[in-house]
Amino acid sequence: MARSVLIDYPSFFGTPKFWIEAHESDGIVILDAERYSMDRCEYNGNKIPVAMPPDRVFSLIRICNFDSWWQERMWKSIYDQYHASPFFDTFKDEIKRVLCGRYYCNLSDFFLDMFTCLYNILDLNTPVLMETSIPFMHEHFTDRIINIAKYVCSSVVNLPGYLRNDIQKVKFKWQKMKLNFFYDYRNDMLEMLFAKGNDVRKWYE
């Protein structure tokens, strides 16, 4: 039974309403706190079996069923909005590979793959990011990452204001963690992201 569901740890996290809105999941799966079973969860009050890889452990912050329905829906959303963009053909294969290339069971794996993809597209350095524990990898950033992925496929001439703010906020977050979002390639990335003649480099000084 293919379902798009979230597994939540009730002892540590509240109800993840974000996932209902952002991913339109069929429901919230709560781990059985008494049994801590790897294959038995509660789906809207009913006990159901949930497929889990045997090597996964409960130390993971989030275990999410990114089934093919979810992946195809996300990719269709990106395609429908941006397939006419002059930049779409350039980056579509790389972004589709992350969204639809494999079955994600760990949300952090998805984040890391998407960040790495965008870093490679934008020609940014990644070693520091790859070596960190990435404590900010949680559901709060999912929408931002998807939006940035969509934007990379879109025209740089029409940069939405809210996305401009997102990029600033994400950079500020990384700087606080001593990760320089723009590092050596900051100016090159800005020239690519933003329309020629729109000098926004002062935002990041």
Short mmCIF file of C-alpha atoms in Angstrom, two decimals:
data_model
loop_
_atom_site.label_atom_id
_atom_site.label_comp_id
_atom_site.label_asym_id
_atom_site.label_seq_id
_atom_site.Cartn_x
_atom_site.Cartn_y
_atom_site.Cartn_z
CA MET A 1 0.00 0.00 0.00
CA ALA A 2 1.79 3.14 -1.22
CA ARG A 3 1.36 6.00 1.18
CA SER A 4 3.12 9.29 1.68
CA VAL A 5 3.52 9.40 5.44
CA LEU A 6 5.67 10.90 8.12
CA ILE A 7 6.98 9.00 11.11
CA ASP A 8 7.24 11.26 14.12
CA TYR A 9 8.81 10.78 17.54
CA PRO A 10 6.10 11.91 19.99
CA SER A 11 8.58 12.22 22.86
CA PHE A 12 10.62 14.86 21.09
CA PHE A 13 8.48 16.52 18.44
CA GLY A 14 5.03 17.98 18.12
CA THR A 15 2.51 17.30 15.39
CA PRO A 16 4.30 18.10 12.12
CA LYS A 17 1.55 20.11 10.48
CA PHE A 18 4.08 21.35 7.97
CA TRP A 19 4.20 17.97 6.29
CA ILE A 20 0.45 17.82 5.81
CA GLU A 21 0.51 21.14 3.99
CA ALA A 22 3.79 20.88 2.13
CA HIS A 23 3.76 17.25 1.13
CA GLU A 24 0.05 16.42 1.26
CA SER A 25 0.83 13.22 3.07
CA ASP A 26 -2.00 10.76 3.60
CA GLY A 27 -1.54 10.97 7.34
CA ILE A 28 0.83 11.11 10.27
CA VAL A 29 2.44 7.94 11.51
CA ILE A 30 3.30 7.92 15.20
CA LEU A 31 5.73 5.36 16.54
CA ASP A 32 4.33 3.01 19.13
CA ALA A 33 6.07 4.49 22.17
CA GLU A 34 5.51 1.38 24.27
CA ARG A 35 6.83 -1.17 21.82
CA TYR A 36 9.26 0.93 19.76
CA SER A 37 8.61 -1.49 16.96
CA MET A 38 10.46 -1.03 13.70
CA ASP A 39 7.58 -2.29 11.59
CA ARG A 40 4.45 -1.37 13.51
CA CYS A 41 3.13 2.17 13.63
CA GLU A 42 -0.08 4.04 14.24
CA TYR A 43 -1.83 5.58 11.26
CA ASN A 44 -4.60 7.97 12.27
CA GLY A 45 -5.38 5.81 15.28
CA ASN A 46 -5.07 2.45 13.52
CA LYS A 47 -2.11 0.12 13.79
CA ILE A 48 -0.60 -0.53 10.37
CA PRO A 49 2.61 -2.15 9.13
CA VAL A 50 5.16 0.30 7.74
CA ALA A 51 8.07 -0.91 5.65
CA MET A 52 11.39 -0.02 7.28
CA PRO A 53 14.92 -0.86 6.13
CA PRO A 54 16.50 -3.18 8.73
CA ASP A 55 19.62 -1.04 9.08
CA ARG A 56 17.74 2.09 10.19
CA VAL A 57 17.78 3.02 13.85
CA PHE A 58 15.79 5.40 16.04
CA SER A 59 18.67 7.84 16.38
CA LEU A 60 17.53 9.38 13.09
CA ILE A 61 15.63 12.62 13.59
CA ARG A 62 13.12 11.86 10.86
CA ILE A 63 12.32 8.75 8.89
CA CYS A 64 10.08 9.63 5.99
CA ASN A 65 8.45 7.49 3.36
CA PHE A 66 9.29 9.36 0.17
CA ASP A 67 7.37 6.97 -2.04
CA SER A 68 7.23 7.17 -5.81
CA TRP A 69 3.89 9.00 -5.68
CA TRP A 70 5.43 11.84 -3.68
CA GLN A 71 8.53 12.02 -5.85
CA GLU A 72 6.56 12.05 -9.08
CA ARG A 73 4.19 14.70 -7.73
CA MET A 74 7.05 16.97 -6.67
CA TRP A 75 8.80 16.58 -10.00
CA LYS A 76 5.55 17.25 -11.90
CA SER A 77 5.11 20.44 -9.88
CA ILE A 78 8.58 21.63 -10.87
CA TYR A 79 8.11 20.60 -14.50
CA ASP A 80 4.69 22.22 -14.88
CA GLN A 81 5.92 25.53 -13.50
CA TYR A 82 9.32 25.80 -15.13
CA HIS A 83 9.61 23.60 -18.22
CA ALA A 84 9.35 26.69 -20.46
CA SER A 85 12.25 28.40 -18.72
CA PRO A 86 15.46 28.84 -20.73
CA PHE A 87 17.33 27.34 -17.76
CA PHE A 88 15.16 24.28 -17.30
CA ASP A 89 16.88 21.94 -19.74
CA THR A 90 20.26 22.83 -18.28
CA PHE A 91 19.50 21.72 -14.73
CA LYS A 92 16.47 19.42 -14.99
CA ASP A 93 18.42 16.15 -15.03
CA GLU A 94 20.41 16.97 -11.91
CA ILE A 95 17.40 18.07 -9.89
CA LYS A 96 15.23 15.19 -11.10
CA ARG A 97 17.97 12.78 -10.07
CA VAL A 98 17.72 14.01 -6.48
CA LEU A 99 13.92 14.09 -6.38
CA CYS A 100 13.24 10.83 -8.20
CA GLY A 101 16.53 8.99 -8.28
CA ARG A 102 16.12 6.80 -5.22
CA TYR A 103 13.80 5.95 -2.37
CA TYR A 104 14.52 8.19 0.61
CA CYS A 105 13.94 6.84 4.10
CA ASN A 106 15.91 9.44 6.00
CA LEU A 107 14.92 13.07 5.61
CA SER A 108 18.51 14.17 6.26
CA ASP A 109 19.67 12.07 3.29
CA PHE A 110 17.26 13.96 1.07
CA PHE A 111 18.45 17.33 2.39
CA LEU A 112 22.09 16.44 1.95
CA ASP A 113 21.56 15.20 -1.60
CA MET A 114 19.56 18.29 -2.54
CA PHE A 115 22.09 20.67 -0.99
CA THR A 116 24.93 18.87 -2.74
CA CYS A 117 23.07 19.07 -6.04
CA LEU A 118 22.46 22.81 -5.69
CA TYR A 119 26.04 23.41 -4.53
CA ASN A 120 27.31 21.62 -7.63
CA ILE A 121 24.96 23.55 -9.91
CA LEU A 122 26.00 26.84 -8.34
CA ASP A 123 29.68 25.86 -8.30
CA LEU A 124 30.06 26.29 -4.56
CA ASN A 125 32.53 24.62 -2.23
CA THR A 126 31.04 21.78 -0.20
CA PRO A 127 33.77 20.21 1.98
CA VAL A 128 32.84 22.09 5.15
CA LEU A 129 29.16 21.29 4.71
CA MET A 130 29.90 17.63 4.09
CA GLU A 131 31.95 17.37 7.27
CA THR A 132 29.40 18.91 9.61
CA SER A 133 26.69 17.11 11.51
CA ILE A 134 24.18 19.43 9.80
CA PRO A 135 22.02 20.08 12.88
CA PHE A 136 19.72 22.38 10.93
CA MET A 137 18.49 19.56 8.71
CA HIS A 138 14.85 19.39 9.74
CA GLU A 139 11.47 19.86 8.13
CA HIS A 140 11.59 23.66 8.46
CA PHE A 141 13.99 23.82 5.51
CA THR A 142 12.15 21.45 3.16
CA ASP A 143 10.02 24.14 1.56
CA ARG A 144 13.02 26.45 1.17
CA ILE A 145 15.05 23.76 -0.54
CA ILE A 146 12.23 22.83 -2.90
CA ASN A 147 11.69 26.50 -3.73
CA ILE A 148 15.38 27.04 -4.43
CA ALA A 149 15.39 23.92 -6.60
CA LYS A 150 12.40 25.28 -8.51
CA TYR A 151 14.09 28.65 -8.83
CA VAL A 152 17.27 27.16 -10.25
CA CYS A 153 15.10 25.85 -13.09
CA SER A 154 13.42 29.20 -13.58
CA SER A 155 14.49 32.43 -15.21
CA VAL A 156 16.98 34.44 -13.18
CA VAL A 157 15.32 37.59 -14.47
CA ASN A 158 12.21 37.02 -12.36
CA LEU A 159 13.58 36.42 -8.89
CA PRO A 160 10.65 36.36 -6.42
CA GLY A 161 11.07 38.64 -3.44
CA TYR A 162 10.21 35.94 -0.93
CA LEU A 163 12.91 33.69 -2.40
CA ARG A 164 15.41 36.52 -2.20
CA ASN A 165 14.65 36.70 1.51
CA ASP A 166 14.94 32.91 1.84
CA ILE A 167 18.42 32.96 0.36
CA GLN A 168 19.44 35.68 2.79
CA LYS A 169 18.01 33.81 5.78
CA VAL A 170 19.64 30.53 4.82
CA LYS A 171 22.99 32.25 4.36
CA PHE A 172 22.65 33.94 7.76
CA LYS A 173 21.85 30.60 9.37
CA TRP A 174 24.91 28.98 7.86
CA GLN A 175 27.15 31.89 8.81
CA LYS A 176 26.12 31.53 12.44
CA MET A 177 27.28 27.94 12.19
CA LYS A 178 30.53 29.14 10.63
CA LEU A 179 29.57 27.92 7.19
CA ASN A 180 30.07 30.53 4.51
CA PHE A 181 27.29 29.97 1.99
CA PHE A 182 29.04 31.87 -0.77
CA TYR A 183 32.68 31.19 0.14
CA ASP A 184 35.13 31.55 -2.79
CA TYR A 185 32.44 31.59 -5.46
CA ARG A 186 30.08 34.10 -3.90
CA ASN A 187 30.29 36.75 -6.59
CA ASP A 188 30.17 34.23 -9.42
CA MET A 189 27.05 32.65 -7.95
CA LEU A 190 25.33 36.00 -7.54
CA GLU A 191 26.09 36.92 -11.13
CA MET A 192 24.44 33.69 -12.23
CA LEU A 193 21.47 33.84 -9.88
CA PHE A 194 20.46 37.40 -10.49
CA ALA A 195 19.77 39.36 -13.64
CA LYS A 196 22.58 41.34 -15.19
CA GLY A 197 22.57 44.89 -13.97
CA ASN A 198 20.86 44.11 -10.67
CA ASP A 199 23.73 44.55 -8.26
CA VAL A 200 22.56 42.82 -5.10
CA ARG A 201 25.99 41.84 -3.83
CA LYS A 202 25.72 44.54 -1.17
CA TRP A 203 23.05 42.39 0.54
CA TYR A 204 25.70 39.88 1.48
CA GLU A 205 28.59 42.17 2.46
#
